[in-house]
Short mmCIF file of C-alpha atoms in Angstrom, two decimals:
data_model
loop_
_atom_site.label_atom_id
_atom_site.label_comp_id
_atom_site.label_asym_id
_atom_site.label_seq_id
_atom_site.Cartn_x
_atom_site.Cartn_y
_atom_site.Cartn_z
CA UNK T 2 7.15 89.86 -0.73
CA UNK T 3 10.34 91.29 -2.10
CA UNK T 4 11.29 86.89 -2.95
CA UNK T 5 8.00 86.42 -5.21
CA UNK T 6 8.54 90.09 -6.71
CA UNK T 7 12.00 89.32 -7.58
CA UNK T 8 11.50 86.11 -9.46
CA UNK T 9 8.18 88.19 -11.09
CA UNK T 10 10.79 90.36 -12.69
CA UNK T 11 13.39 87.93 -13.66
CA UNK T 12 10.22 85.69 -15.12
CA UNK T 13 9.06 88.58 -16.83
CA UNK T 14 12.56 89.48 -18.27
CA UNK T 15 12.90 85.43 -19.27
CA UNK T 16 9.78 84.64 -20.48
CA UNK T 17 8.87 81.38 -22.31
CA UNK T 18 5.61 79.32 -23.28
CA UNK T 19 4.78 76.76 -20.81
CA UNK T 20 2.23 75.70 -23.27
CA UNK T 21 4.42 75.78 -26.02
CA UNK T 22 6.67 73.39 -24.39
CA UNK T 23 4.62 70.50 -24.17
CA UNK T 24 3.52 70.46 -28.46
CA UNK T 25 6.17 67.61 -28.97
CA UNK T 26 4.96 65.40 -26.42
CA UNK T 27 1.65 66.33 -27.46
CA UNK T 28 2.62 65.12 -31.39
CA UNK T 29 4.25 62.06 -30.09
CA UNK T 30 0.44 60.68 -28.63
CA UNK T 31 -1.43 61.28 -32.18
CA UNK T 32 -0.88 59.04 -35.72
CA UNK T 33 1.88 59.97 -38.14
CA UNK T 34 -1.05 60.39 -40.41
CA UNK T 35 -4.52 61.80 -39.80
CA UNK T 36 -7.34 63.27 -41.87
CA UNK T 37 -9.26 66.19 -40.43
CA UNK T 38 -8.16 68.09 -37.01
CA UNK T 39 -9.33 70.64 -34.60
CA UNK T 40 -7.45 72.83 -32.33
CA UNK T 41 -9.57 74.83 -29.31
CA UNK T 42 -8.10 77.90 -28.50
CA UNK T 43 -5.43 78.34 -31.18
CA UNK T 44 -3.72 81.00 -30.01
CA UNK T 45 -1.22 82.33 -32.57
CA UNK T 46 -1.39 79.06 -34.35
CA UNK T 47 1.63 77.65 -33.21
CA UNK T 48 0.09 74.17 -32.77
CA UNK T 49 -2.21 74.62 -35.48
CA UNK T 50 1.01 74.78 -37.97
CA UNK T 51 2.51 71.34 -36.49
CA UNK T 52 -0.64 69.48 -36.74
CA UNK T 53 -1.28 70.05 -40.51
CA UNK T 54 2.42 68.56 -41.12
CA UNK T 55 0.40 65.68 -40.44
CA UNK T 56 -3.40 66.45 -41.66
CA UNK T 57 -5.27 66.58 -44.67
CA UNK T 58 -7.07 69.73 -43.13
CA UNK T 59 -6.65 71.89 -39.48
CA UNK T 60 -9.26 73.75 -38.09
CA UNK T 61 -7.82 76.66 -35.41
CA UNK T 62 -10.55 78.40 -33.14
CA UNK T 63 -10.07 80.93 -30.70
CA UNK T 64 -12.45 83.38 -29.24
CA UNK T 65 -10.07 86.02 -29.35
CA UNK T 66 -10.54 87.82 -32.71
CA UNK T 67 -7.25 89.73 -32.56
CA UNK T 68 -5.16 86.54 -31.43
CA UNK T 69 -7.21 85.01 -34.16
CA UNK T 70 -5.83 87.49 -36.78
CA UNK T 71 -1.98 87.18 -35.63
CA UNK T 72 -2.56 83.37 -36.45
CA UNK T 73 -3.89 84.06 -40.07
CA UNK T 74 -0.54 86.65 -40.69
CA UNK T 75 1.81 83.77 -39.12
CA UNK T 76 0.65 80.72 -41.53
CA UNK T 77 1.84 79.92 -44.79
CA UNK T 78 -1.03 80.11 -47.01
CA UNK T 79 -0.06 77.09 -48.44
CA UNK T 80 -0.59 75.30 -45.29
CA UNK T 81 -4.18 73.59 -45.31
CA UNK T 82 -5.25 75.17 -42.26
CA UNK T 83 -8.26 77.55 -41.52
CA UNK T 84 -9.03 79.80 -38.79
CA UNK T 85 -12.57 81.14 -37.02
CA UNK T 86 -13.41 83.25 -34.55
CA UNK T 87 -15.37 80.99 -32.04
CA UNK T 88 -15.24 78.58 -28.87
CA UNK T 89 -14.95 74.95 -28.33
CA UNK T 90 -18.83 74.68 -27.82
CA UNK T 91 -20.13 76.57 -30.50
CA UNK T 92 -18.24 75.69 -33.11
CA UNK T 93 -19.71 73.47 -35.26
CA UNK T 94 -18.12 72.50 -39.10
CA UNK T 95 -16.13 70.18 -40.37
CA UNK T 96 -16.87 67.50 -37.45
CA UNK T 97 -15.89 65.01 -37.07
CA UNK T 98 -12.55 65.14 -36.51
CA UNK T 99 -10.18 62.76 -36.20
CA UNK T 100 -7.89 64.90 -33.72
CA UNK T 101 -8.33 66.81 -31.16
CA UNK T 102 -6.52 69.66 -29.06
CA UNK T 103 -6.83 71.37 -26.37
CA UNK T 104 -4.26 73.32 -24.82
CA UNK T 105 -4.24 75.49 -21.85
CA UNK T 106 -8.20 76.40 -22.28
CA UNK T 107 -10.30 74.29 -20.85
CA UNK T 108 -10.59 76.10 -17.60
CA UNK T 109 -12.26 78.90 -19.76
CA UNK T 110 -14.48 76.38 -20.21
CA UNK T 111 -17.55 74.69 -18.77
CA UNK T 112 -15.77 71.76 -17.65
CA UNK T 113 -18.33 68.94 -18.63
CA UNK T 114 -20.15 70.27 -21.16
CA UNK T 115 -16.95 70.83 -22.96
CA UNK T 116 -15.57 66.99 -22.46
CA UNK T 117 -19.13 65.89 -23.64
CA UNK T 118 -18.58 68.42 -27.16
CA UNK T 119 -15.40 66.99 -27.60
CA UNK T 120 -16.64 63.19 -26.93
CA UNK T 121 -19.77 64.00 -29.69
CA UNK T 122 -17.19 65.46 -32.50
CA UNK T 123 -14.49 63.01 -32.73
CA UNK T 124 -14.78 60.33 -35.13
CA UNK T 125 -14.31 56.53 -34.08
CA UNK T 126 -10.89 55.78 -33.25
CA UNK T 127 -9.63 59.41 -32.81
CA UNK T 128 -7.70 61.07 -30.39
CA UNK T 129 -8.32 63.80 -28.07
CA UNK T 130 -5.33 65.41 -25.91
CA UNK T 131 -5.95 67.68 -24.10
CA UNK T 132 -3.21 69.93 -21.53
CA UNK T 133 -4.54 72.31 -19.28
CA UNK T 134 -4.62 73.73 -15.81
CA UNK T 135 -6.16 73.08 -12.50
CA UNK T 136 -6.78 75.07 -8.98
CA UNK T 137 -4.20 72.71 -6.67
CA UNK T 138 -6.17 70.66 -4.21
CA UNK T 139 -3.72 67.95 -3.29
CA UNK T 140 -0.55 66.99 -2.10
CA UNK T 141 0.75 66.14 -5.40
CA UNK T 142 0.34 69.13 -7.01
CA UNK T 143 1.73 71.13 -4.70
CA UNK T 144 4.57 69.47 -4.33
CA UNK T 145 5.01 69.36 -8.35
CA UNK T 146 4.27 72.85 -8.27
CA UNK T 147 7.04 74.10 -5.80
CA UNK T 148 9.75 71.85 -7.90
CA UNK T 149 8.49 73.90 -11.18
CA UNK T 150 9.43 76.99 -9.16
CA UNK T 151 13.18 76.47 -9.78
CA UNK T 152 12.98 74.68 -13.41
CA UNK T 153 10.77 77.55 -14.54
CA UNK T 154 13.73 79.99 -13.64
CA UNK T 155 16.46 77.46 -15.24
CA UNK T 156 14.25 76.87 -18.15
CA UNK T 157 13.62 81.06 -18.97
CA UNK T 158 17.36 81.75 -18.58
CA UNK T 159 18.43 78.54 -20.75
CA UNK T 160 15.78 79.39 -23.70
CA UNK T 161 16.59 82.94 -23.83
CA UNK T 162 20.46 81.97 -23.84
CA UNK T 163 20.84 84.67 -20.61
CA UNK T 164 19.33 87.31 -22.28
CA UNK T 165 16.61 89.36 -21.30
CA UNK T 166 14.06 88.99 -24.19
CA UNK T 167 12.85 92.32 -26.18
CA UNK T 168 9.11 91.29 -25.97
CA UNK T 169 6.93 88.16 -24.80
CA UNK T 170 6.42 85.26 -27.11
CA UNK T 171 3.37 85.85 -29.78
CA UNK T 172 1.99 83.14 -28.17
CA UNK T 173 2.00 84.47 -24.79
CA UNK T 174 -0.12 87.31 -25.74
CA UNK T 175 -3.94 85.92 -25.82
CA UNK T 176 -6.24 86.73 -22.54
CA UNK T 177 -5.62 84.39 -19.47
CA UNK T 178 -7.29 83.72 -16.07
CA UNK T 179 -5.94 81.31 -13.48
CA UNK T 180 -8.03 77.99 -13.29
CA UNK T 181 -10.86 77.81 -10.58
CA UNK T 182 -11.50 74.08 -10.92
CA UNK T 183 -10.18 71.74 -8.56
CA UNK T 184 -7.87 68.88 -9.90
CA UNK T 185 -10.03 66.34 -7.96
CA UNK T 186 -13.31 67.45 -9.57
CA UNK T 187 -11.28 67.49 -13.20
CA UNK T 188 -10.38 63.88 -12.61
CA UNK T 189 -14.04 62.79 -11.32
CA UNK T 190 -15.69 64.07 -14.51
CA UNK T 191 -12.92 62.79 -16.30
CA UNK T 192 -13.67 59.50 -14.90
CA UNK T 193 -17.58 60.08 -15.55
CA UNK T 194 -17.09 61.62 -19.01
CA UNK T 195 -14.50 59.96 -20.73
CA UNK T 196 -13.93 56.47 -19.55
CA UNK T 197 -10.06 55.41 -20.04
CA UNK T 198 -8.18 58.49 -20.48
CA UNK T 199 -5.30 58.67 -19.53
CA UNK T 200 -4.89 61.73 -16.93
CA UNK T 201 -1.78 62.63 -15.58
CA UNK T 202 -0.47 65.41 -13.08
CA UNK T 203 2.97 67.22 -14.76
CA UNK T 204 5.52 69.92 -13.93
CA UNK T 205 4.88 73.79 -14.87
CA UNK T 206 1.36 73.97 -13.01
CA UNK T 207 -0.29 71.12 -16.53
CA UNK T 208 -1.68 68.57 -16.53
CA UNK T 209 -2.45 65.95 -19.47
CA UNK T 210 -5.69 64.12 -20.84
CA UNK T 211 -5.29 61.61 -23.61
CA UNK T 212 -8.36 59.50 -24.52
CA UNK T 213 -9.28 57.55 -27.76
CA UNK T 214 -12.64 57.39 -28.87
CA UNK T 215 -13.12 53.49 -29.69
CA UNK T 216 -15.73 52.16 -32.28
CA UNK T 217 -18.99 52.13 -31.30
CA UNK T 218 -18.98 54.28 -28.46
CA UNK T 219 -22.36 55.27 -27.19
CA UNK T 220 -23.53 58.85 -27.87
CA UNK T 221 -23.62 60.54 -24.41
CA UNK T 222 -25.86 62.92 -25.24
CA UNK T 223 -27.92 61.59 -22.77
CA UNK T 224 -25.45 62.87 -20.16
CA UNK T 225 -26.34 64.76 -17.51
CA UNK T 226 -23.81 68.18 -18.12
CA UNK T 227 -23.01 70.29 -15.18
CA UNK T 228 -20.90 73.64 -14.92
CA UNK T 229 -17.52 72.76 -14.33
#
């Protein structure tokens, strides 16, 4: 439709990180102080870098070796932050953590096998947050999703001050695939998986998960895991 193609082309000439755009309300839900964090699916590193203004030690992973190298040439040695090539369910040092993130990944993921990972490797009392995408499945997020039609375009054209922009964010670079999980099944394993989080529908096609892992919580290893 020559509507959709044009606002392809003006997205593409405007382009800015949805994910990206959500790392200082993401900051604002964890502790001004924490010991040892993990980021899932890293990216470029961009979270990775604000975390360890506040960590003792960041751990970035991303399946994506190349995406994994661009991080590494973007952080300040100095930083304490390392990076590995691997995925949120077969990574396995350093745990546990007292953060963490998730951003825009999860739907690469098995969806409850991955919440019961993250569940095993945080420490009592940490935090998980989690933003990520769903496959629209009710009234709500449709309707959210046709108002972020409009505020995407206003957004683009205010962050690149009018400009077209000479290349895509670094960030924007890594493999994607649009999320096949419904946002009704997401919230019933939420529900099943991690009691109490708080899960809420946003603007620009997210949604958040914030849930605190409270002393003495039970192992739930025993489980059941499906494919998500």
């Amino acid at each position: 439709m020559p509507l959709l193609d044009a606002l392809a082309r003006f997205n593409d000439a405007h382009p800015w990180s949805h994910n990206a755009h959500f790392h200082p309300w993401l900051m604002r839900q964890l502790p001004r102080r924490f010991d040892r964090a993990l980021d899932v699916g890293c990216g470029a590193g961009d979270l990775v870098r604000l975390l360890a203004t506040r960590a003792t030690h960041v751990h970035g992973i991303d399946s994506d070796e190349r995406i994994i190298g661009r991080a590494r040439e973007l952080t300040d040695p100095d930083l304490p932050v390392t990076y590995s090539v691997a995925d949120g369910l077969s990574y396995d040092e350093g745990a546990p953590y007292d953060v963490i993130t998730c951003v825009a990944v999860l739907h690469h993921l098995p969806l409850t096998e991955t919440f019961t990972r993250f569940r095993q490797q945080l420490a009592p009392g940490g935090t998980l947050v989690i933003v990520g995408l769903t496959r629209e499945d009710t009234r709500v997020q449709t309707l959210l999703g046709l108002a972020s039609v409009p505020l995407n375009l206003v957004t683009g054209w205010v962050k690149n001050r009018g400009r077209t922009a000479p290349q895509r964010p670094v960030a924007m670079t890594a493999p994607t695939r649009p999320a096949d999980v419904p946002y009704t099944e997401l919230a019933r394993e939420v529900r099943r998986v991690l009691p109490g989080a708080r899960l809420r529908r946003r603007l620009f096609w997210r949604y958040t998960l914030v849930w605190k892992k409270v002393r003495g919580d039970v192992d739930p290893g025993s489980l059941g895991t499906t494919q998500g």
